[in-house]
PDB file of C-alpha atoms in Angstrom:
ATOM      1  CA  MET A   1      72.169   5.535 -35.650  1.00 34.00           C
ATOM      2  CA  THR A   2      70.080   3.769 -33.023  1.00 36.00           C
ATOM      3  CA  MET A   3      66.405   3.095 -33.729  1.00 32.00           C
ATOM      4  CA  THR A   4      64.045   3.480 -30.791  1.00 34.00           C
ATOM      5  CA  VAL A   5      61.792   0.451 -30.450  1.00 33.00           C
ATOM      6  CA  PRO A   6      58.399   1.000 -28.815  1.00 37.00           C
ATOM      7  CA  ARG A   7      58.173  -0.534 -25.361  1.00 41.00           C
ATOM      8  CA  ASP A   8      55.303  -2.871 -26.240  1.00 43.00           C
ATOM      9  CA  ALA A   9      57.237  -4.095 -29.282  1.00 38.00           C
ATOM     10  CA  ARG A  10      59.799  -5.663 -26.924  1.00 36.00           C
ATOM     11  CA  LYS A  11      57.170  -7.946 -25.423  1.00 47.00           C
ATOM     12  CA  PRO A  12      56.875 -11.488 -26.849  1.00 46.00           C
ATOM     13  CA  GLY A  13      54.407 -11.493 -29.719  1.00 49.00           C
ATOM     14  CA  ARG A  14      54.343  -7.695 -29.879  1.00 64.00           C
ATOM     15  CA  THR A  15      56.997  -6.917 -32.450  1.00 84.00           C
ATOM     16  CA  VAL A  16      56.019  -4.649 -35.305  1.00 87.00           C
ATOM     17  CA  SER A  17      55.529  -7.582 -37.664  1.00 89.00           C
ATOM     18  CA  SER A  18      53.509  -9.566 -35.118  1.00 90.00           C
ATOM     19  CA  ARG A  19      51.180  -6.596 -34.616  1.00 92.00           C
ATOM     20  CA  VAL A  20      50.643  -6.303 -38.358  1.00 94.00           C
ATOM     21  CA  PHE A  21      49.884 -10.016 -38.642  1.00 91.00           C
ATOM     22  CA  ALA A  22      47.620  -9.876 -35.599  1.00 92.00           C
ATOM     23  CA  LEU A  23      45.555  -7.281 -37.422  1.00 94.00           C
ATOM     24  CA  LEU A  24      45.492  -9.222 -40.692  1.00 93.00           C
ATOM     25  CA  ASN A  25      44.656 -12.462 -38.891  1.00 91.00           C
ATOM     26  CA  ALA A  26      41.568 -10.830 -37.413  1.00 93.00           C
ATOM     27  CA  PHE A  27      39.888 -11.252 -40.791  1.00 92.00           C
ATOM     28  CA  SER A  28      38.260 -14.568 -41.650  1.00 85.00           C
ATOM     29  CA  PRO A  29      35.627 -15.964 -44.045  1.00 75.00           C
ATOM     30  CA  GLU A  30      33.075 -15.373 -41.290  1.00 79.00           C
ATOM     31  CA  ARG A  31      34.395 -11.829 -40.657  1.00 88.00           C
ATOM     32  CA  PRO A  32      35.598 -10.429 -44.012  1.00 90.00           C
ATOM     33  CA  ALA A  33      34.752  -6.825 -43.064  1.00 93.00           C
ATOM     34  CA  LEU A  34      35.707  -5.316 -39.704  1.00 95.00           C
ATOM     35  CA  ARG A  35      35.400  -1.897 -38.108  1.00 95.00           C
ATOM     36  CA  LEU A  36      38.190  -0.266 -36.132  1.00 95.00           C
ATOM     37  CA  VAL A  37      36.592  -1.192 -32.805  1.00 95.00           C
ATOM     38  CA  GLU A  38      36.298  -4.828 -33.930  1.00 95.00           C
ATOM     39  CA  LEU A  39      39.941  -4.915 -35.013  1.00 95.00           C
ATOM     40  CA  THR A  40      40.922  -3.493 -31.651  1.00 94.00           C
ATOM     41  CA  ALA A  41      38.925  -6.128 -29.788  1.00 94.00           C
ATOM     42  CA  ALA A  42      40.241  -8.964 -31.965  1.00 93.00           C
ATOM     43  CA  THR A  43      43.910  -8.000 -31.672  1.00 93.00           C
ATOM     44  CA  GLY A  44      44.043  -6.730 -28.114  1.00 92.00           C
ATOM     45  CA  LEU A  45      46.125  -3.783 -29.354  1.00 93.00           C
ATOM     46  CA  PRO A  46      45.557  -0.150 -28.371  1.00 93.00           C
ATOM     47  CA  VAL A  47      43.081   1.610 -30.609  1.00 94.00           C
ATOM     48  CA  SER A  48      45.709   4.182 -31.624  1.00 93.00           C
ATOM     49  CA  THR A  49      48.061   1.386 -32.736  1.00 93.00           C
ATOM     50  CA  VAL A  50      45.336  -0.371 -34.694  1.00 95.00           C
ATOM     51  CA  HIS A  51      44.306   2.895 -36.353  1.00 95.00           C
ATOM     52  CA  ARG A  52      47.898   3.673 -37.378  1.00 95.00           C
ATOM     53  CA  ILE A  53      48.670   0.185 -38.698  1.00 95.00           C
ATOM     54  CA  ALA A  54      45.356  -0.024 -40.551  1.00 95.00           C
ATOM     55  CA  ALA A  55      45.947   3.357 -42.202  1.00 95.00           C
ATOM     56  CA  GLU A  56      49.412   2.289 -43.332  1.00 95.00           C
ATOM     57  CA  LEU A  57      48.088  -1.011 -44.709  1.00 95.00           C
ATOM     58  CA  VAL A  58      45.391   0.863 -46.631  1.00 95.00           C
ATOM     59  CA  GLU A  59      48.054   3.083 -48.213  1.00 93.00           C
ATOM     60  CA  LEU A  60      50.033  -0.047 -49.168  1.00 93.00           C
ATOM     61  CA  GLY A  61      46.999  -1.767 -50.655  1.00 92.00           C
ATOM     62  CA  ALA A  62      47.052  -4.580 -48.091  1.00 93.00           C
ATOM     63  CA  LEU A  63      43.728  -3.369 -46.702  1.00 95.00           C
ATOM     64  CA  LYS A  64      40.824  -1.582 -48.309  1.00 94.00           C
ATOM     65  CA  LYS A  65      38.638   0.821 -46.356  1.00 94.00           C
ATOM     66  CA  GLY A  66      35.019   1.157 -47.395  1.00 92.00           C
ATOM     67  CA  ARG A  67      32.794   4.200 -47.275  1.00 90.00           C
ATOM     68  CA  ASP A  68      31.033   2.677 -44.275  1.00 92.00           C
ATOM     69  CA  GLY A  69      34.298   2.645 -42.322  1.00 92.00           C
ATOM     70  CA  THR A  70      34.882  -1.095 -42.504  1.00 95.00           C
ATOM     71  CA  TYR A  71      38.181  -2.638 -43.524  1.00 96.00           C
ATOM     72  CA  ARG A  72      38.686  -5.595 -45.862  1.00 94.00           C
ATOM     73  CA  ILE A  73      41.722  -7.483 -47.112  1.00 93.00           C
ATOM     74  CA  GLY A  74      43.146  -5.674 -50.150  1.00 91.00           C
ATOM     75  CA  LEU A  75      44.093  -7.122 -53.498  1.00 88.00           C
ATOM     76  CA  ARG A  76      47.778  -6.491 -52.840  1.00 88.00           C
ATOM     77  CA  MET A  77      47.704  -9.307 -50.279  1.00 87.00           C
ATOM     78  CA  TRP A  78      46.329 -11.681 -52.898  1.00 79.00           C
ATOM     79  CA  GLU A  79      48.949 -10.542 -55.412  1.00 80.00           C
ATOM     80  CA  LEU A  80      51.714 -11.330 -52.948  1.00 82.00           C
ATOM     81  CA  GLY A  81      50.131 -14.636 -51.989  1.00 72.00           C
ATOM     82  CA  SER A  82      49.968 -15.690 -55.624  1.00 67.00           C
ATOM     83  CA  LEU A  83      53.776 -15.546 -55.739  1.00 71.00           C
ATOM     84  CA  CYS A  84      54.027 -18.415 -53.259  1.00 61.00           C
ATOM     85  CA  PRO A  85      55.227 -21.535 -55.094  1.00 53.00           C
ATOM     86  CA  GLN A  86      52.461 -24.113 -55.140  1.00 47.00           C
ATOM     87  CA  PRO A  87      53.330 -26.867 -57.627  1.00 44.00           C
ATOM     88  CA  ARG A  88      50.841 -29.679 -58.077  1.00 52.00           C
ATOM     89  CA  THR A  89      48.527 -28.671 -55.275  1.00 80.00           C
ATOM     90  CA  LEU A  90      45.223 -30.490 -54.901  1.00 86.00           C
ATOM     91  CA  ARG A  91      43.236 -27.513 -56.148  1.00 86.00           C
ATOM     92  CA  ASP A  92      45.505 -26.914 -59.155  1.00 84.00           C
ATOM     93  CA  VAL A  93      45.328 -30.545 -60.222  1.00 89.00           C
ATOM     94  CA  SER A  94      41.572 -30.814 -59.684  1.00 92.00           C
ATOM     95  CA  LEU A  95      40.267 -27.635 -61.344  1.00 91.00           C
ATOM     96  CA  PRO A  96      40.288 -28.839 -64.988  1.00 93.00           C
ATOM     97  CA  PHE A  97      38.379 -31.980 -64.044  1.00 94.00           C
ATOM     98  CA  ILE A  98      35.991 -30.046 -61.813  1.00 92.00           C
ATOM     99  CA  HIS A  99      35.096 -27.757 -64.703  1.00 92.00           C
ATOM    100  CA  ASP A 100      34.695 -30.717 -67.050  1.00 92.00           C
ATOM    101  CA  LEU A 101      32.318 -32.295 -64.539  1.00 91.00           C
ATOM    102  CA  TYR A 102      30.357 -29.077 -64.272  1.00 89.00           C
ATOM    103  CA  GLU A 103      30.084 -28.825 -68.058  1.00 88.00           C
ATOM    104  CA  ALA A 104      28.736 -32.382 -68.141  1.00 86.00           C
ATOM    105  CA  THR A 105      26.188 -31.848 -65.359  1.00 83.00           C
ATOM    106  CA  ALA A 106      25.431 -28.108 -65.025  1.00 78.00           C
ATOM    107  CA  GLU A 107      25.187 -28.776 -61.282  1.00 84.00           C
ATOM    108  CA  ASN A 108      27.195 -27.686 -58.239  1.00 85.00           C
ATOM    109  CA  VAL A 109      30.556 -29.446 -58.078  1.00 91.00           C
ATOM    110  CA  HIS A 110      32.407 -29.487 -54.762  1.00 91.00           C
ATOM    111  CA  LEU A 111      35.966 -30.383 -53.820  1.00 94.00           C
ATOM    112  CA  ALA A 112      36.512 -30.910 -50.098  1.00 92.00           C
ATOM    113  CA  VAL A 113      39.109 -32.184 -47.661  1.00 92.00           C
ATOM    114  CA  LEU A 114      39.052 -33.410 -44.079  1.00 91.00           C
ATOM    115  CA  ASP A 115      40.124 -30.835 -41.497  1.00 88.00           C
ATOM    116  CA  GLY A 116      39.859 -32.081 -37.949  1.00 88.00           C
ATOM    117  CA  ASP A 117      36.330 -33.401 -37.577  1.00 90.00           C
ATOM    118  CA  GLU A 118      34.815 -31.198 -40.292  1.00 90.00           C
ATOM    119  CA  VAL A 119      34.552 -30.901 -44.058  1.00 89.00           C
ATOM    120  CA  LEU A 120      36.571 -28.018 -45.502  1.00 89.00           C
ATOM    121  CA  TYR A 121      35.487 -26.908 -48.988  1.00 88.00           C
ATOM    122  CA  VAL A 122      38.479 -25.961 -51.138  1.00 87.00           C
ATOM    123  CA  GLU A 123      36.650 -25.407 -54.428  1.00 87.00           C
ATOM    124  CA  ARG A 124      33.115 -24.988 -55.699  1.00 84.00           C
ATOM    125  CA  VAL A 125      31.912 -24.490 -59.257  1.00 83.00           C
ATOM    126  CA  TRP A 126      28.311 -23.639 -60.032  1.00 64.00           C
ATOM    127  CA  GLY A 127      26.133 -22.016 -62.665  1.00 59.00           C
ATOM    128  CA  PRO A 128      22.782 -20.245 -63.088  1.00 49.00           C
ATOM    129  CA  ARG A 129      20.806 -23.504 -63.120  1.00 56.00           C
ATOM    130  CA  SER A 130      22.550 -25.008 -60.102  1.00 50.00           C
ATOM    131  CA  VAL A 131      20.628 -25.482 -56.874  1.00 49.00           C
ATOM    132  CA  GLY A 132      21.394 -23.005 -54.115  1.00 51.00           C
ATOM    133  CA  VAL A 133      23.555 -24.515 -51.374  1.00 53.00           C
ATOM    134  CA  ALA A 134      25.044 -23.351 -48.085  1.00 54.00           C
ATOM    135  CA  SER A 135      28.614 -24.350 -48.941  1.00 57.00           C
ATOM    136  CA  ARG A 136      31.315 -21.870 -49.936  1.00 59.00           C
ATOM    137  CA  VAL A 137      35.016 -21.973 -50.604  1.00 67.00           C
ATOM    138  CA  GLY A 138      36.755 -21.984 -47.236  1.00 71.00           C
ATOM    139  CA  GLY A 139      33.523 -22.980 -45.491  1.00 79.00           C
ATOM    140  CA  ARG A 140      33.004 -25.963 -43.231  1.00 85.00           C
ATOM    141  CA  GLN A 141      30.253 -28.489 -42.607  1.00 89.00           C
ATOM    142  CA  PRO A 142      29.766 -31.503 -40.333  1.00 91.00           C
ATOM    143  CA  LEU A 143      30.951 -34.816 -41.738  1.00 92.00           C
ATOM    144  CA  HIS A 144      27.785 -36.884 -41.301  1.00 93.00           C
ATOM    145  CA  VAL A 145      25.352 -34.762 -43.340  1.00 91.00           C
ATOM    146  CA  THR A 146      27.036 -34.240 -46.724  1.00 91.00           C
ATOM    147  CA  GLY A 147      28.178 -36.523 -49.511  1.00 93.00           C
ATOM    148  CA  VAL A 148      31.788 -35.338 -49.352  1.00 94.00           C
ATOM    149  CA  GLY A 149      31.724 -35.552 -45.569  1.00 95.00           C
ATOM    150  CA  LYS A 150      30.520 -39.133 -45.589  1.00 96.00           C
ATOM    151  CA  VAL A 151      33.235 -40.100 -48.065  1.00 96.00           C
ATOM    152  CA  LEU A 152      35.932 -38.525 -45.914  1.00 96.00           C
ATOM    153  CA  LEU A 153      34.498 -40.080 -42.763  1.00 96.00           C
ATOM    154  CA  ALA A 154      34.209 -43.505 -44.384  1.00 95.00           C
ATOM    155  CA  TYR A 155      37.917 -43.573 -45.198  1.00 95.00           C
ATOM    156  CA  ALA A 156      39.075 -41.752 -42.054  1.00 93.00           C
ATOM    157  CA  PRO A 157      40.834 -43.536 -39.187  1.00 92.00           C
ATOM    158  CA  HIS A 158      38.598 -45.597 -36.930  1.00 92.00           C
ATOM    159  CA  GLU A 159      39.354 -43.252 -34.034  1.00 93.00           C
ATOM    160  CA  LEU A 160      37.833 -40.278 -35.861  1.00 93.00           C
ATOM    161  CA  ARG A 161      34.650 -42.173 -36.690  1.00 93.00           C
ATOM    162  CA  GLN A 162      34.287 -43.126 -33.035  1.00 92.00           C
ATOM    163  CA  ALA A 163      34.916 -39.531 -31.957  1.00 93.00           C
ATOM    164  CA  VAL A 164      32.233 -38.243 -34.340  1.00 92.00           C
ATOM    165  CA  LEU A 165      29.735 -40.773 -33.005  1.00 92.00           C
ATOM    166  CA  ALA A 166      30.657 -40.007 -29.409  1.00 91.00           C
ATOM    167  CA  ALA A 167      30.107 -36.284 -29.978  1.00 90.00           C
ATOM    168  CA  GLY A 168      26.551 -36.968 -31.136  1.00 90.00           C
ATOM    169  CA  LEU A 169      24.996 -36.714 -34.589  1.00 91.00           C
ATOM    170  CA  LYS A 170      23.151 -33.420 -34.875  1.00 92.00           C
ATOM    171  CA  ARG A 171      19.854 -33.471 -36.750  1.00 94.00           C
ATOM    172  CA  TYR A 172      19.491 -30.795 -39.441  1.00 90.00           C
ATOM    173  CA  THR A 173      16.409 -32.093 -41.267  1.00 89.00           C
ATOM    174  CA  PRO A 174      13.949 -34.958 -40.774  1.00 93.00           C
ATOM    175  CA  HIS A 175      16.176 -36.969 -43.141  1.00 92.00           C
ATOM    176  CA  THR A 176      19.446 -36.560 -41.230  1.00 89.00           C
ATOM    177  CA  ILE A 177      20.922 -39.871 -40.114  1.00 90.00           C
ATOM    178  CA  VAL A 178      21.347 -39.558 -36.354  1.00 90.00           C
ATOM    179  CA  MET A 179      21.450 -43.236 -35.364  1.00 93.00           C
ATOM    180  CA  PRO A 180      25.083 -44.412 -35.071  1.00 93.00           C
ATOM    181  CA  GLY A 181      24.304 -47.874 -36.401  1.00 93.00           C
ATOM    182  CA  LEU A 182      22.691 -46.532 -39.566  1.00 94.00           C
ATOM    183  CA  LEU A 183      25.585 -44.169 -40.198  1.00 93.00           C
ATOM    184  CA  MET A 184      28.175 -46.912 -39.737  1.00 95.00           C
ATOM    185  CA  ARG A 185      26.324 -49.121 -42.227  1.00 95.00           C
ATOM    186  CA  ALA A 186      26.213 -46.220 -44.697  1.00 94.00           C
ATOM    187  CA  LEU A 187      29.960 -45.686 -44.307  1.00 95.00           C
ATOM    188  CA  GLN A 188      30.626 -49.388 -44.873  1.00 95.00           C
ATOM    189  CA  GLU A 189      28.591 -49.237 -48.084  1.00 95.00           C
ATOM    190  CA  ILE A 190      30.637 -46.235 -49.232  1.00 96.00           C
ATOM    191  CA  ARG A 191      33.875 -48.172 -48.723  1.00 95.00           C
ATOM    192  CA  GLU A 192      32.427 -51.076 -50.713  1.00 95.00           C
ATOM    193  CA  THR A 193      31.002 -49.071 -53.615  1.00 94.00           C
ATOM    194  CA  GLY A 194      33.242 -45.996 -53.686  1.00 94.00           C
ATOM    195  CA  ILE A 195      30.172 -43.730 -53.857  1.00 95.00           C
ATOM    196  CA  ALA A 196      28.273 -41.749 -51.204  1.00 95.00           C
ATOM    197  CA  ARG A 197      24.698 -40.633 -51.686  1.00 91.00           C
ATOM    198  CA  CYS A 198      23.093 -38.007 -49.489  1.00 89.00           C
ATOM    199  CA  ALA A 199      19.528 -36.689 -49.845  1.00 86.00           C
ATOM    200  CA  GLU A 200      18.193 -33.728 -47.840  1.00 85.00           C
ATOM    201  CA  GLU A 201      20.296 -34.496 -44.766  1.00 87.00           C
ATOM    202  CA  LEU A 202      21.768 -31.007 -44.384  1.00 86.00           C
ATOM    203  CA  ALA A 203      19.106 -28.944 -46.159  1.00 84.00           C
ATOM    204  CA  LEU A 204      15.764 -29.721 -47.738  1.00 86.00           C
ATOM    205  CA  GLY A 205      15.666 -29.617 -51.498  1.00 80.00           C
ATOM    206  CA  THR A 206      19.228 -30.777 -52.188  1.00 83.00           C
ATOM    207  CA  ALA A 207      20.882 -34.131 -52.765  1.00 87.00           C
ATOM    208  CA  SER A 208      24.449 -35.105 -53.583  1.00 89.00           C
ATOM    209  CA  VAL A 209      26.607 -37.929 -54.782  1.00 92.00           C
ATOM    210  CA  ALA A 210      30.305 -38.031 -53.904  1.00 95.00           C
ATOM    211  CA  ALA A 211      33.444 -40.051 -54.636  1.00 96.00           C
ATOM    212  CA  PRO A 212      36.882 -40.301 -53.001  1.00 97.00           C
ATOM    213  CA  ILE A 213      40.121 -38.867 -54.379  1.00 96.00           C
ATOM    214  CA  HIS A 214      43.260 -40.836 -53.583  1.00 94.00           C
ATOM    215  CA  GLY A 215      46.752 -39.461 -53.010  1.00 90.00           C
ATOM    216  CA  PRO A 216      50.036 -40.960 -54.264  1.00 87.00           C
ATOM    217  CA  ASP A 217      50.143 -43.456 -51.384  1.00 86.00           C
ATOM    218  CA  GLY A 218      46.574 -44.618 -51.957  1.00 89.00           C
ATOM    219  CA  ARG A 219      45.086 -42.817 -48.994  1.00 92.00           C
ATOM    220  CA  VAL A 220      41.934 -40.759 -49.527  1.00 94.00           C
ATOM    221  CA  VAL A 221      42.995 -37.101 -49.441  1.00 92.00           C
ATOM    222  CA  ALA A 222      39.811 -35.409 -50.681  1.00 94.00           C
ATOM    223  CA  ALA A 223      36.278 -35.949 -51.939  1.00 96.00           C
ATOM    224  CA  LEU A 224      34.484 -34.751 -55.062  1.00 96.00           C
ATOM    225  CA  SER A 225      30.713 -34.309 -55.273  1.00 93.00           C
ATOM    226  CA  VAL A 226      27.861 -33.198 -57.483  1.00 91.00           C
ATOM    227  CA  VAL A 227      24.918 -31.501 -55.747  1.00 87.00           C
ATOM    228  CA  SER A 228      21.512 -31.344 -57.392  1.00 82.00           C
ATOM    229  CA  HIS A 229      17.877 -30.447 -56.752  1.00 75.00           C
ATOM    230  CA  THR A 230      16.122 -33.183 -54.815  1.00 70.00           C
ATOM    231  CA  VAL A 231      13.272 -33.323 -57.320  1.00 58.00           C
ATOM    232  CA  THR A 232      15.701 -34.391 -60.032  1.00 54.00           C
ATOM    233  CA  HIS A 233      18.349 -36.244 -58.034  1.00 50.00           C
ATOM    234  CA  ALA A 234      17.052 -39.790 -58.583  1.00 51.00           C
ATOM    235  CA  ARG A 235      17.514 -39.375 -62.310  1.00 56.00           C
ATOM    236  CA  SER A 236      20.291 -36.814 -62.653  1.00 64.00           C
ATOM    237  CA  LEU A 237      22.626 -38.001 -59.912  1.00 69.00           C
ATOM    238  CA  ALA A 238      22.445 -41.623 -61.037  1.00 75.00           C
ATOM    239  CA  ALA A 239      23.291 -40.417 -64.531  1.00 81.00           C
ATOM    240  CA  VAL A 240      26.326 -38.423 -63.383  1.00 84.00           C
ATOM    241  CA  GLU A 241      27.854 -41.164 -61.238  1.00 90.00           C
ATOM    242  CA  PRO A 242      30.022 -42.492 -64.105  1.00 92.00           C
ATOM    243  CA  ALA A 243      31.296 -38.974 -64.870  1.00 92.00           C
ATOM    244  CA  LEU A 244      31.927 -38.356 -61.176  1.00 94.00           C
ATOM    245  CA  ARG A 245      33.884 -41.584 -60.802  1.00 94.00           C
ATOM    246  CA  LEU A 246      35.933 -40.765 -63.882  1.00 94.00           C
ATOM    247  CA  ALA A 247      36.736 -37.251 -62.633  1.00 94.00           C
ATOM    248  CA  ALA A 248      37.764 -38.533 -59.184  1.00 95.00           C
ATOM    249  CA  LYS A 249      39.963 -41.252 -60.698  1.00 95.00           C
ATOM    250  CA  SER A 250      41.523 -38.769 -63.117  1.00 94.00           C
ATOM    251  CA  ILE A 251      42.397 -36.397 -60.294  1.00 94.00           C
ATOM    252  CA  SER A 252      43.841 -39.297 -58.294  1.00 94.00           C
ATOM    253  CA  ARG A 253      45.958 -40.312 -61.279  1.00 93.00           C
ATOM    254  CA  GLU A 254      47.299 -36.781 -61.686  1.00 90.00           C
ATOM    255  CA  LEU A 255      48.052 -36.512 -57.972  1.00 89.00           C
ATOM    256  CA  ALA A 256      50.119 -39.680 -58.224  1.00 86.00           C
ATOM    257  CA  LYS A 257      52.491 -37.762 -60.495  1.00 80.00           C
ATOM    258  CA  GLY A 258      53.391 -35.362 -57.701  1.00 67.00           C
ATOM    259  CA  TYR A 259      51.372 -33.735 -54.947  1.00 55.00           C
ATOM    260  CA  THR A 260      52.522 -31.156 -52.394  1.00 50.00           C
ATOM    261  CA  GLY A 261      49.639 -31.830 -50.034  1.00 54.00           C
ATOM    262  CA  GLY A 262      48.282 -28.269 -49.890  1.00 52.00           C
ATOM    263  CA  PRO A 263      44.674 -27.621 -50.932  1.00 53.00           C
ATOM    264  CA  GLU A 264      45.362 -23.914 -51.645  1.00 45.00           C
ATOM    265  CA  VAL A 265      41.934 -22.726 -50.637  1.00 39.00           C
ATOM    266  CA  GLY A 266      40.145 -20.161 -52.765  1.00 38.00           C
ATOM    267  CA  GLY A 267      41.229 -16.903 -54.344  1.00 37.00           C
ATOM    268  CA  PRO A 268      40.943 -13.245 -53.356  1.00 34.00           C
ATOM    269  CA  PRO A 269      37.621 -12.178 -51.836  1.00 30.00           C
ATOM    270  CA  GLY A 270      34.969 -11.557 -54.454  1.00 29.00           C
ATOM    271  CA  THR A 271      36.792 -13.242 -57.333  1.00 28.00           C
ATOM    272  CA  VAL A 272      35.623 -16.262 -59.271  1.00 28.00           C
ATOM    273  CA  THR A 273      37.193 -19.061 -61.239  1.00 32.00           C
ATOM    274  CA  PRO A 274      35.753 -20.028 -64.669  1.00 31.00           C
ATOM    275  CA  ILE A 275      31.964 -20.591 -64.658  1.00 32.00           C
ATOM    276  CA  ARG A 276      31.526 -19.513 -61.034  1.00 35.00           C
ATOM    277  CA  SER A 277      33.412 -20.408 -57.890  1.00 36.00           C
ATOM    278  CA  ALA A 278      32.339 -18.684 -54.695  1.00 34.00           C
ATOM    279  CA  ALA A 279      29.566 -18.630 -52.171  1.00 32.00           C
ATOM    280  CA  ARG A 280      26.186 -17.257 -53.037  1.00 31.00           C
TER     281      ARG A 280
END
């Protein structure tokens, strides 16, 4: 028996599977809910094709359709993704120490990695007393305005630091360091002390302290931070520095036992890890 393949499926990138993935790839942390017209625009597929594929994915649990007509990624996708082998990933290794650090501080705790010329947050734990922050799991921020970003930039290749300076240092608050010389001196101090301190450079009312996490070969692969209210940071952040250093060193020691290199960002939309781990 010969199966008839649709004409557009014969085109490169237009097989049945590629069309399904084109639709799924339209979703992102910035666009977690999309209408049919938005899916059509994002995929470049005919509206009838998008409607048919979306309906099938809803039946399979891969998508969920809301009462307002928007589509979201379904839990079945997360269930399948959880079957992917991920031994000794950065996030797996770090989570116990992140929660210990939260228990010791009751403040926001962030785990972040370098992705291009930005900070990528791979985990965040927070509680009811934690200061509100703009970061979220899977979110990104500039390197020069956060504690984790400064750590990653301090230990990054010289070429990246020069590229960041050449692109210009955007000012977010009156306290943002925008003079290249001052930033370079701050990065040198981070390399000497192993600690980055950042007060109200991205948003007023928050301050952070961050430390590097080293991979098996000694290179810095991530950064760990505690974010607090500015009004209490002089006291509280200085007090948590020893606990932060210990957590970062403990994670580095565990990574030395075997690390696959994947951060394994986040969980299914709307879920949380112990305490709380998601954007507010």
